[in-house]
XYZ file of C-alpha atoms in Angstrom:
710
model
C 159.574 38.593 94.597
C 160.958 37.078 98.349
C 161.995 40.796 98.936
C 158.213 41.786 97.773
C 156.363 39.654 100.391
C 158.833 40.201 103.587
C 157.812 44.042 102.511
C 154.187 43.545 102.537
C 154.647 40.878 105.794
C 156.454 44.016 107.482
C 153.506 47.036 106.597
C 150.973 44.368 107.868
C 151.989 43.158 110.947
C 154.032 45.962 112.386
C 150.570 47.895 113.398
C 149.210 44.455 114.746
C 153.075 44.604 116.778
C 152.598 47.533 118.730
C 148.591 47.420 119.287
C 149.403 43.639 120.841
C 152.043 45.704 123.418
C 150.176 48.489 124.803
C 147.340 46.435 125.697
C 147.555 44.570 128.733
C 145.642 40.454 128.986
C 142.070 39.894 128.849
C 141.117 37.722 131.756
C 137.509 37.047 132.301
C 135.864 36.035 135.256
C 133.186 34.520 135.528
C 130.742 34.487 138.448
C 129.972 32.724 141.177
C 133.348 32.054 140.544
C 133.396 29.431 138.134
C 136.378 30.228 136.019
C 136.345 29.643 132.263
C 139.144 29.819 129.285
C 139.757 32.402 128.239
C 141.408 32.306 124.786
C 142.839 35.243 123.758
C 143.772 35.870 120.023
C 146.155 37.989 118.290
C 146.564 41.886 119.162
C 144.305 43.814 116.607
C 142.077 40.765 117.258
C 141.455 41.838 120.912
C 140.773 45.620 119.553
C 137.181 44.630 117.917
C 135.788 43.401 121.443
C 132.688 45.724 121.339
C 129.696 47.247 123.317
C 127.983 44.109 122.043
C 130.844 41.840 123.655
C 131.216 43.567 127.174
C 127.627 43.230 127.206
C 127.755 39.407 126.570
C 130.236 39.461 129.473
C 127.788 39.694 132.033
C 126.019 36.892 131.225
C 125.172 33.711 132.867
C 127.970 32.088 131.514
C 129.570 34.472 129.376
C 131.062 35.052 126.426
C 133.970 32.828 125.024
C 135.888 34.262 122.231
C 136.436 31.658 119.742
C 138.889 32.349 116.742
C 141.821 33.329 116.002
C 144.068 34.264 113.253
C 147.217 33.603 111.754
C 148.658 34.823 108.255
C 149.721 32.281 105.965
C 153.382 32.183 103.932
C 155.022 34.009 107.255
C 158.506 32.319 107.762
C 160.292 34.112 110.195
C 163.289 33.049 112.260
C 160.714 32.371 115.366
C 157.926 30.901 115.776
C 155.125 32.972 114.915
C 152.523 33.989 117.517
C 149.260 32.559 117.051
C 147.309 33.987 120.574
C 146.875 33.253 124.537
C 144.814 31.027 126.497
C 144.158 32.029 130.153
C 141.569 31.379 133.077
C 140.095 33.058 135.523
C 141.408 29.761 137.739
C 145.075 30.785 137.017
C 146.153 33.103 140.046
C 149.246 32.659 139.040
C 150.428 29.849 141.411
C 151.334 27.642 138.081
C 150.083 24.507 138.457
C 147.332 24.766 135.630
C 148.912 23.284 132.301
C 147.030 24.493 129.016
C 146.411 21.183 126.666
C 146.076 21.789 122.778
C 144.194 18.863 120.469
C 142.394 18.926 117.289
C 143.601 20.185 113.377
C 147.873 20.266 113.779
C 148.072 20.065 117.277
C 152.613 19.606 118.381
C 153.041 19.186 114.518
C 151.209 22.727 113.284
C 150.351 25.071 115.710
C 152.253 24.313 119.603
C 151.356 25.459 123.112
C 152.505 26.944 125.949
C 151.356 24.215 128.501
C 151.987 27.125 131.811
C 151.363 30.450 130.080
C 149.093 28.995 127.293
C 151.023 30.520 124.783
C 149.949 29.374 120.567
C 152.443 29.651 117.816
C 152.605 28.436 114.346
C 155.589 26.185 113.898
C 155.280 25.812 110.954
C 154.080 27.621 107.206
C 150.647 28.009 106.344
C 149.388 27.997 102.499
C 145.344 29.112 102.848
C 145.053 27.418 99.341
C 146.250 24.371 100.964
C 144.282 24.241 104.222
C 142.097 26.971 105.017
C 141.123 26.872 109.020
C 142.506 24.946 112.086
C 139.165 23.475 113.962
C 141.622 22.701 117.424
C 140.097 22.049 121.228
C 141.789 23.782 124.148
C 141.450 23.055 128.219
C 142.709 23.654 131.219
C 144.254 20.869 134.170
C 145.547 20.290 137.253
C 149.140 20.370 137.237
C 150.268 18.359 139.771
C 147.107 15.336 139.593
C 145.868 16.419 135.444
C 141.721 16.747 136.359
C 140.105 18.790 134.176
C 139.511 22.722 135.348
C 137.114 23.656 132.688
C 135.375 21.413 130.180
C 137.429 21.103 126.918
C 136.817 24.456 124.692
C 137.001 24.405 121.295
C 137.829 27.202 118.737
C 139.278 27.767 115.247
C 142.344 29.371 113.660
C 141.676 30.869 110.643
C 144.737 31.415 107.965
C 144.146 35.059 107.023
C 145.636 35.106 102.739
C 147.429 37.155 100.347
C 148.228 37.887 97.097
C 149.783 34.322 96.107
C 148.448 32.791 93.711
C 147.875 34.270 89.970
C 144.810 34.004 87.793
C 144.972 31.446 85.578
C 143.188 29.699 82.808
C 142.138 26.226 83.059
C 139.657 25.907 79.931
C 142.694 27.423 78.085
C 143.315 28.162 74.892
C 140.450 28.535 73.608
C 138.350 28.701 70.026
C 135.206 30.591 69.100
C 133.597 31.545 66.010
C 131.545 35.271 65.211
C 129.928 35.748 61.669
C 131.710 37.636 58.602
C 130.221 40.825 58.067
C 128.517 41.048 61.719
C 128.189 44.433 63.080
C 130.442 45.970 65.764
C 130.518 45.229 68.996
C 129.101 41.614 68.098
C 129.135 39.049 71.226
C 132.207 36.699 70.573
C 132.287 34.909 72.894
C 133.554 35.118 77.328
C 136.629 33.375 78.510
C 136.770 33.526 82.610
C 139.851 33.081 84.779
C 140.237 31.629 88.408
C 143.192 33.242 91.024
C 143.230 30.462 94.276
C 143.414 33.928 97.074
C 141.016 34.142 98.458
C 138.138 36.216 97.529
C 136.588 37.537 99.992
C 139.649 38.955 101.472
C 141.062 42.255 100.085
C 141.542 42.351 96.750
C 144.021 39.374 96.337
C 140.975 37.604 93.809
C 139.790 40.620 92.614
C 140.410 40.179 89.022
C 140.351 42.774 85.698
C 140.583 41.478 81.935
C 142.760 42.822 79.270
C 143.353 42.534 75.651
C 147.610 42.120 74.851
C 147.054 41.410 71.091
C 144.208 41.013 68.925
C 143.589 44.774 68.677
C 142.119 46.483 67.394
C 139.125 43.825 65.241
C 138.046 42.867 69.372
C 137.989 44.293 72.279
C 136.511 42.412 75.823
C 134.856 43.365 78.631
C 136.679 43.782 81.539
C 134.648 42.620 84.496
C 133.045 40.015 83.010
C 135.258 39.398 80.061
C 133.105 38.957 77.597
C 135.376 39.718 73.798
C 133.310 41.152 70.853
C 133.910 42.427 67.756
C 135.814 45.718 67.952
C 135.557 46.986 63.777
C 132.385 46.239 61.943
C 131.987 43.626 58.569
C 135.255 42.037 59.072
C 135.573 39.442 55.684
C 136.218 36.369 55.754
C 137.489 35.875 52.176
C 140.365 38.447 53.112
C 140.914 36.577 57.094
C 139.375 33.946 58.184
C 141.214 33.334 61.834
C 142.347 36.299 64.419
C 144.299 34.709 66.860
C 143.133 37.269 70.614
C 145.546 37.193 74.344
C 143.636 37.360 77.003
C 145.443 38.761 80.351
C 143.441 39.329 83.532
C 145.559 40.570 86.447
C 143.872 40.009 89.820
C 144.315 43.394 92.988
C 141.354 44.575 90.646
C 143.580 45.119 88.099
C 146.682 47.644 90.448
C 150.067 47.774 90.032
C 151.442 44.951 92.130
C 148.928 42.342 91.061
C 150.045 38.956 89.642
C 148.125 38.640 86.377
C 147.581 35.142 83.797
C 147.134 35.092 79.864
C 145.497 32.852 77.384
C 144.923 32.968 73.558
C 142.129 32.451 72.146
C 141.598 31.852 68.682
C 138.160 33.457 66.570
C 137.194 31.953 63.093
C 135.027 33.589 61.073
C 132.171 31.969 59.409
C 130.899 31.932 55.663
C 128.088 33.694 54.765
C 126.505 33.911 51.470
C 127.798 38.204 50.388
C 129.077 36.859 47.138
C 127.742 35.531 44.104
C 129.101 32.693 41.665
C 131.603 34.256 38.149
C 131.661 31.911 34.961
C 135.660 31.005 35.125
C 134.560 32.200 31.404
C 132.544 33.637 29.524
C 132.599 31.138 26.824
C 132.586 27.605 26.324
C 133.396 24.770 22.866
C 132.099 21.986 22.768
C 131.822 19.570 20.356
C 129.811 16.442 19.676
C 128.857 13.375 17.318
C 125.203 13.429 16.316
C 125.077 9.862 16.994
C 125.619 10.090 20.664
C 123.649 8.396 22.601
C 120.629 9.753 24.784
C 122.089 11.244 28.328
C 125.457 11.582 27.338
C 127.725 13.943 28.812
C 128.111 16.786 26.304
C 130.589 19.258 28.686
C 130.942 21.266 32.185
C 130.855 24.182 33.105
C 131.643 25.789 36.169
C 131.072 28.941 38.445
C 133.236 29.330 41.063
C 132.061 31.010 44.391
C 134.444 32.774 47.307
C 131.933 31.881 49.752
C 132.337 27.833 50.959
C 129.480 25.042 52.475
C 126.198 24.874 50.737
C 126.774 29.351 50.293
C 128.532 27.989 47.427
C 126.389 25.914 46.140
C 124.144 27.237 43.308
C 121.920 25.226 40.234
C 122.134 26.042 36.893
C 119.674 26.759 34.098
C 119.792 27.134 30.412
C 117.332 30.054 30.419
C 118.305 30.676 25.886
C 119.814 29.761 22.936
C 118.044 27.501 20.292
C 118.985 23.915 22.310
C 117.015 24.455 24.314
C 114.510 21.079 23.121
C 117.898 19.164 22.823
C 119.894 19.992 25.720
C 119.785 19.952 29.111
C 121.758 21.417 32.567
C 121.731 19.363 35.638
C 124.217 20.540 38.434
C 126.738 19.400 40.396
C 126.923 19.903 43.812
C 129.952 17.316 44.804
C 132.199 19.661 42.497
C 129.774 22.905 42.361
C 129.259 22.514 38.434
C 127.114 22.016 35.784
C 126.379 18.806 33.478
C 124.873 19.477 29.884
C 123.443 16.350 28.848
C 121.909 14.990 24.908
C 117.688 15.122 26.048
C 116.867 14.703 21.800
C 119.005 12.980 19.086
C 121.045 15.278 17.027
C 120.738 15.184 13.320
C 124.044 16.420 11.151
C 122.498 16.725 7.864
C 119.486 18.779 9.811
C 121.502 20.985 12.175
C 125.033 21.449 12.684
C 125.394 23.967 15.857
C 123.943 25.039 18.507
C 124.165 27.978 20.585
C 123.063 27.836 24.634
C 122.673 30.663 26.991
C 123.256 28.673 31.060
C 123.359 30.736 33.479
C 124.514 29.617 37.908
C 121.966 31.055 40.282
C 123.048 30.416 44.444
C 120.389 28.701 45.974
C 121.267 29.798 49.257
C 120.022 33.076 49.371
C 121.182 35.665 52.014
C 118.359 38.624 51.802
C 120.797 41.229 54.210
C 123.680 41.329 51.223
C 120.495 41.434 48.676
C 121.469 44.640 47.847
C 124.391 43.985 46.173
C 122.608 42.683 42.923
C 121.314 39.429 41.979
C 122.820 35.759 42.685
C 123.772 34.398 39.414
C 125.520 35.422 36.802
C 125.650 33.517 32.739
C 127.536 32.842 30.269
C 127.496 31.275 26.580
C 127.738 27.561 25.390
C 128.157 26.545 21.973
C 128.056 23.009 20.653
C 129.158 22.049 17.950
C 127.328 18.411 15.957
C 129.930 16.378 14.425
C 129.388 13.906 11.449
C 128.675 10.277 12.227
C 128.011 7.255 9.830
C 124.283 6.246 10.631
C 122.183 3.537 9.629
C 119.127 3.686 7.835
C 116.439 5.008 8.928
C 113.227 3.653 8.627
C 110.358 5.943 7.304
C 107.888 4.858 10.378
C 109.024 3.009 13.303
C 106.855 0.037 13.108
C 104.591 -1.089 9.998
C 100.906 -2.935 10.317
C 99.789 -4.515 6.821
C 96.887 -5.926 6.278
C 95.925 -8.895 3.685
C 92.717 -10.881 2.891
C 93.545 -14.657 3.775
C 92.230 -15.362 -0.504
C 95.652 -13.194 -1.469
C 96.779 -15.181 -4.899
C 100.619 -15.617 -4.322
C 103.389 -12.883 -5.219
C 100.986 -10.204 -4.808
C 102.253 -6.930 -2.956
C 100.672 -7.107 0.168
C 102.885 -3.784 1.922
C 106.043 -1.991 1.820
C 108.882 -0.450 3.509
C 111.078 1.562 3.115
C 114.357 3.339 4.658
C 117.309 5.779 3.948
C 120.414 7.021 4.747
C 120.736 9.395 6.749
C 124.826 10.415 5.519
C 125.729 13.067 3.387
C 127.016 10.652 1.401
C 123.773 8.490 0.885
C 124.760 4.718 0.557
C 121.608 2.633 -1.806
C 119.582 0.576 0.548
C 118.831 -3.423 0.834
C 115.891 -5.147 2.379
C 115.725 -8.546 3.704
C 113.896 -10.588 5.815
C 114.927 -12.005 9.215
C 113.864 -14.991 8.657
C 114.035 -16.018 12.410
C 110.703 -14.027 13.083
C 109.238 -15.726 9.613
C 109.965 -19.210 9.494
C 107.802 -21.474 7.145
C 108.465 -18.879 4.665
C 105.244 -17.352 4.000
C 106.503 -13.721 2.999
C 109.019 -13.015 0.241
C 110.063 -9.003 0.120
C 112.202 -7.290 -2.583
C 115.374 -6.474 -1.919
C 115.746 -2.878 -3.632
C 112.360 -1.597 -3.550
C 110.470 -3.300 0.148
C 107.829 -4.709 -1.715
C 106.310 -7.758 0.964
C 104.175 -10.649 -1.507
C 102.810 -12.997 -0.391
C 104.593 -16.596 -0.408
C 102.545 -19.070 0.714
C 98.682 -19.410 1.287
C 96.788 -18.002 4.348
C 94.066 -19.283 6.417
C 93.179 -16.763 8.958
C 91.701 -19.922 10.519
C 94.708 -20.449 10.996
C 96.286 -17.543 12.478
C 95.543 -14.120 12.181
C 98.844 -12.149 13.195
C 102.202 -12.387 11.210
C 104.576 -10.574 12.328
C 107.647 -10.917 11.018
C 110.823 -7.560 10.845
C 112.230 -6.242 8.090
C 115.911 -6.117 8.056
C 117.831 -3.137 5.868
C 121.393 -2.608 5.268
C 123.931 -0.513 3.525
C 125.060 -1.577 0.680
C 128.172 0.995 1.020
C 129.202 -0.452 4.896
C 127.538 -4.046 6.001
C 127.961 -3.053 9.369
C 125.552 -0.576 9.691
C 122.215 -2.446 9.413
C 118.272 -1.311 10.671
C 115.541 -3.154 12.194
C 111.790 -2.059 11.528
C 108.903 -5.019 12.558
C 106.222 -4.996 10.532
C 102.494 -6.590 11.963
C 100.483 -8.398 8.863
C 97.096 -9.172 9.730
C 94.844 -11.620 7.956
C 91.369 -10.082 7.129
C 88.455 -12.732 7.100
C 86.845 -13.734 3.730
C 83.641 -16.151 3.700
C 85.207 -19.380 3.169
C 84.060 -22.004 5.539
C 80.153 -22.535 5.509
C 77.723 -22.999 8.324
C 77.445 -26.106 10.095
C 75.649 -27.541 13.597
C 78.084 -26.680 16.855
C 78.023 -29.854 17.744
C 76.477 -33.700 16.822
C 73.006 -33.646 17.730
C 70.035 -36.644 18.797
C 66.942 -36.073 19.363
C 64.381 -37.819 20.853
C 60.600 -37.728 20.148
C 57.371 -38.869 22.690
C 55.282 -41.561 21.046
C 52.787 -39.107 23.893
C 54.274 -35.740 22.851
C 52.039 -32.231 21.930
C 51.383 -30.649 18.648
C 53.695 -27.705 19.071
C 55.397 -28.888 21.599
C 60.237 -28.594 21.276
C 62.139 -31.335 20.233
C 65.155 -29.954 20.784
C 67.163 -26.472 19.859
C 70.462 -26.020 17.882
C 72.667 -24.078 16.798
C 75.377 -23.956 14.376
C 78.919 -22.244 14.321
C 81.049 -20.515 11.718
C 84.766 -20.400 11.255
C 84.882 -16.879 9.442
C 84.617 -13.581 11.608
C 82.979 -11.166 9.488
C 82.679 -7.890 10.737
C 79.329 -7.482 11.947
C 79.047 -11.134 13.907
C 77.373 -14.023 12.964
C 73.682 -14.224 11.605
C 71.997 -17.730 9.871
C 69.220 -18.273 8.463
C 67.615 -22.494 8.834
C 65.954 -23.679 6.426
C 64.319 -26.685 5.333
C 65.058 -29.043 2.024
C 61.752 -27.150 -0.518
C 60.687 -30.312 -0.871
C 60.612 -31.069 2.820
C 59.042 -27.653 3.682
C 55.460 -29.014 3.575
C 56.715 -31.917 6.132
C 54.167 -33.796 7.891
C 55.196 -34.502 10.893
C 58.068 -31.669 12.426
C 58.357 -28.070 11.909
C 61.119 -25.085 12.339
C 61.538 -22.147 14.447
C 64.340 -19.718 14.420
C 65.024 -18.579 17.552
C 66.130 -14.711 18.698
C 69.667 -15.916 19.651
C 70.423 -16.652 16.532
C 69.594 -20.855 17.290
C 66.839 -22.953 15.636
C 64.257 -24.791 17.515
C 62.651 -27.456 16.298
C 58.369 -28.477 17.010
C 56.611 -31.699 16.405
C 52.815 -30.918 13.940
C 51.087 -32.995 15.940
C 51.115 -36.021 18.435
C 50.741 -39.857 18.600
C 54.150 -40.742 16.695
C 54.961 -43.952 16.992
C 57.874 -45.808 17.340
C 56.725 -49.253 16.372
C 55.566 -48.470 12.718
C 58.549 -45.865 12.170
C 61.425 -45.267 15.178
C 63.776 -43.557 13.888
C 62.678 -39.634 11.671
C 65.827 -37.919 9.353
C 64.707 -34.101 9.141
C 67.598 -32.381 6.518
C 68.196 -28.758 7.343
C 70.065 -26.423 5.560
C 71.921 -23.737 6.928
C 73.116 -20.294 5.461
C 75.987 -17.449 7.114
C 75.110 -13.591 5.690
C 79.161 -13.263 4.230
C 78.829 -12.429 0.308
C 78.571 -13.914 -1.222
C 76.578 -16.515 1.637
C 77.467 -20.180 2.268
C 75.293 -22.880 3.388
C 75.268 -26.692 4.114
C 73.236 -29.448 4.957
C 73.465 -30.919 8.444
C 70.362 -33.672 8.911
C 69.091 -33.853 12.816
C 67.718 -37.741 13.208
C 65.068 -38.266 15.970
C 64.239 -40.633 18.052
C 60.886 -42.174 18.639
C 60.749 -42.856 22.221
C 57.983 -44.341 25.284
C 58.050 -41.823 27.651
C 57.001 -41.939 30.931
C 54.024 -39.961 31.709
C 55.759 -36.372 32.263
C 58.160 -37.324 29.192
C 61.171 -38.989 30.923
C 62.559 -40.766 28.074
C 62.386 -44.613 29.456
C 63.490 -46.258 26.170
C 63.459 -45.593 22.227
C 63.673 -48.999 20.563
C 63.175 -52.709 20.320
C 66.457 -53.701 22.376
C 66.251 -50.522 24.580
C 65.248 -50.947 28.258
C 64.660 -48.789 31.167
C 67.359 -46.729 31.795
C 67.585 -45.246 35.854
C 66.868 -41.521 35.799
C 70.081 -39.908 35.108
C 71.723 -42.666 34.101
C 74.104 -42.046 30.727
C 74.602 -43.639 27.367
C 78.118 -43.562 29.096
C 77.828 -44.952 32.189
C 75.850 -48.025 30.301
C 78.937 -48.937 28.087
C 81.461 -48.932 31.373
C 78.716 -51.594 33.059
C 77.964 -53.524 29.938
C 82.332 -53.590 29.538
C 82.661 -54.710 32.843
C 79.974 -57.940 33.055
C 81.720 -58.829 30.004
C 85.415 -58.888 31.294
C 84.092 -60.395 34.822
C 82.186 -63.588 32.288
C 85.931 -63.748 30.760
C 87.388 -63.599 33.993
C 85.375 -66.835 35.410
C 84.876 -68.797 32.169
C 89.119 -68.663 32.262
C 89.822 -69.943 35.953
C 87.325 -72.659 35.542
C 88.877 -74.037 32.113
C 92.518 -73.669 34.143
C 91.093 -75.084 36.864
C 89.400 -78.909 34.541
C 93.326 -78.719 33.403
C 94.791 -78.842 36.952
C 92.273 -81.385 37.869
C 93.725 -84.182 35.434
C 95.353 -86.899 36.196
C 98.941 -88.449 34.790
C 97.552 -91.879 35.134
C 95.859 -93.326 31.946
C 92.838 -94.840 33.025
C 92.725 -98.736 31.932
C 89.713 -97.774 29.310
C 91.762 -96.301 27.188
C 92.953 -97.990 25.222
C 96.511 -96.160 24.624
C 98.277 -98.541 21.513
C 95.355 -96.539 19.934
C 97.557 -93.031 19.884
C 100.825 -94.551 16.750
C 103.186 -92.367 14.926
C 103.807 -93.878 11.861
C 107.377 -92.916 10.476
C 108.937 -93.141 6.454
C 110.940 -95.407 7.605
C 110.085 -98.995 5.181
C 111.335 -102.112 7.707
C 113.045 -100.674 10.932
C 113.124 -103.931 12.095
C 114.365 -104.302 16.291
C 114.900 -99.274 15.909
C 111.196 -99.656 15.721
C 110.360 -101.628 18.772
C 112.470 -99.573 20.569
C 111.545 -96.018 19.143
C 108.944 -96.668 21.826
C 108.364 -98.253 24.668
C 104.332 -98.476 25.194
C 104.723 -100.091 28.417
C 106.167 -97.513 30.781
C 102.575 -95.675 29.147
C 100.260 -98.617 30.848
C 103.640 -98.419 34.376
C 102.980 -95.604 36.428
C 106.040 -96.383 37.321
C 108.121 -96.536 34.381
C 107.154 -91.742 34.542
C 110.311 -91.214 37.337
C 112.415 -94.301 35.243
C 115.075 -93.899 33.403
C 114.766 -94.347 29.377
C 116.987 -94.914 27.526
C 117.310 -91.620 24.774
C 116.476 -92.045 21.070
C 116.588 -89.420 18.851
C 113.844 -89.782 16.410
C 113.717 -87.647 12.822
C 110.220 -86.102 11.400
C 109.122 -85.718 8.143
C 106.307 -83.352 8.146
C 105.188 -83.783 4.622
C 104.702 -87.530 6.163
C 103.611 -86.599 9.262
C 99.691 -87.556 9.850
C 97.095 -88.012 12.661
C 95.480 -91.481 13.343
């Protein structure tokens, strides 16, 4: 490498050195005797003065050449001459000194202060720094006074091909769909070259593939990578390694190169149909399996991956399409067969299904290859199991009249053992549902009988549970709900809906409605209640009152005349017969009490008997009773208070006019002697001071049988 670099530099510099030797120094004389600093570059650059530049020399201030060049990476035995500074004020007397300042002055570039020659004393790298800006100045050697204003110029570092191309972002990864057509773009890669892109071909890159053919190709200038083979199959090979080279100098010999790798992955497309692993599947299932239980799994394999391998499963034919279903497991990519309806070994012992697996996502580009689906046969064998009894109905509804006789049959339930080896069944009532034991059941035939009388008016419905148990296996039991509805019979006579009391005004008018009454019946006939009202036969020609049936099934009592007088008769009793519409009909007699009252002119009742008094309007009888009770309670409290106060004010001292000796207690002792006189000191009672004094204690025995009071 050093030998090749030296050879290149020698080839480049030989003509430049010859040209520089043959040319004399370029001196510029400014008009009006004003000298300017002339910056002479390399001989090659001095030869580039054009006609335009010579025209500029005749301008007022003249043309100043302000750019020099130096080759990078030059490392000869002597410093390399970059250029020369010269002024026309220099007569050659060596009285002018040249000064250089700016980028690299004194460290990289050195000037001969007498001749103005500029040398590069260090090896330069264009990729590190491409140009240097310096300032030249001519001063008097003795006084150091400037002879010219400072002049700025640039030294550019000329490039050589000393940097190889680099792929800064490598290694690379790219994807392309499988089965792509020829020339499908995969990706593009770009290399960089640190050399000067505008000078020569040092940075002109050409791309090529060193490894990865014949599958891929690359465009030499744009580095766009394309497929070189059509219809590459991911299922055959998924990844390819491509080695890419970038070479400078336009790809010519002697250029530098760099390489990188590109991993190309073929992405999947749906170009393969699903395929069942086997054409026939066998499964067995007990007949008592719970609905929704998974019977088995079938799987169709697909060489594709991801969503392209997703398949949906369906049952398309067979004798068990109504009993079984199949669902797709998106995680495991298989089909799960589940039970939809109960199985019965005694009815059918095996089923055959035809299942289909079809791709969910179809690529229309490959539809011409055929249907992306497959089918398989599934045989399911039903195994016998010991099943509990089965009732003939899931629920039972029985009806019985409330007057049904005891032990009469009101209904029957039936059950059977569905197994091949049928077992006898015994029936019983779950007593938790019949706490009052109103019903019984025949254990052998399931007939339900009445154990206690029924009353529809107390309870219309009775809900019980019947249990069926296999005799051979008591663990096999079944339960069924039985609803018993009690039907109504006409066993209740109608009566007044409430206790009515009518009031008749003395000044009432004939035909005036005294009271409206309604009836009620505890029975519930199918067509509703319809009541008939009548008076007792002996009161049909009642001179005082009459009755009228209303459309709403009620009854109005009317006065036949006016001029009722409560002094003559205060109360009237009117018996009314009420009959229902049952079969047979029932009736009862209810008596309506009618009181004659004194009323105001507008018909408001004021008094109804001798003891009555005018009631305030709106004041009820209950309120009147409450007021009277409060008054009586207050009177009792006042009496008690006065009595207690009187007892409190009575003096403890016996008045003089009272004869204490009249209060004598007789005892049954005969001749008590002194003990009798000491038994009770009467004087103490007469002495007020004796109350708080000391009295001797003496036990006295009183014989109740002989005690007397005076």
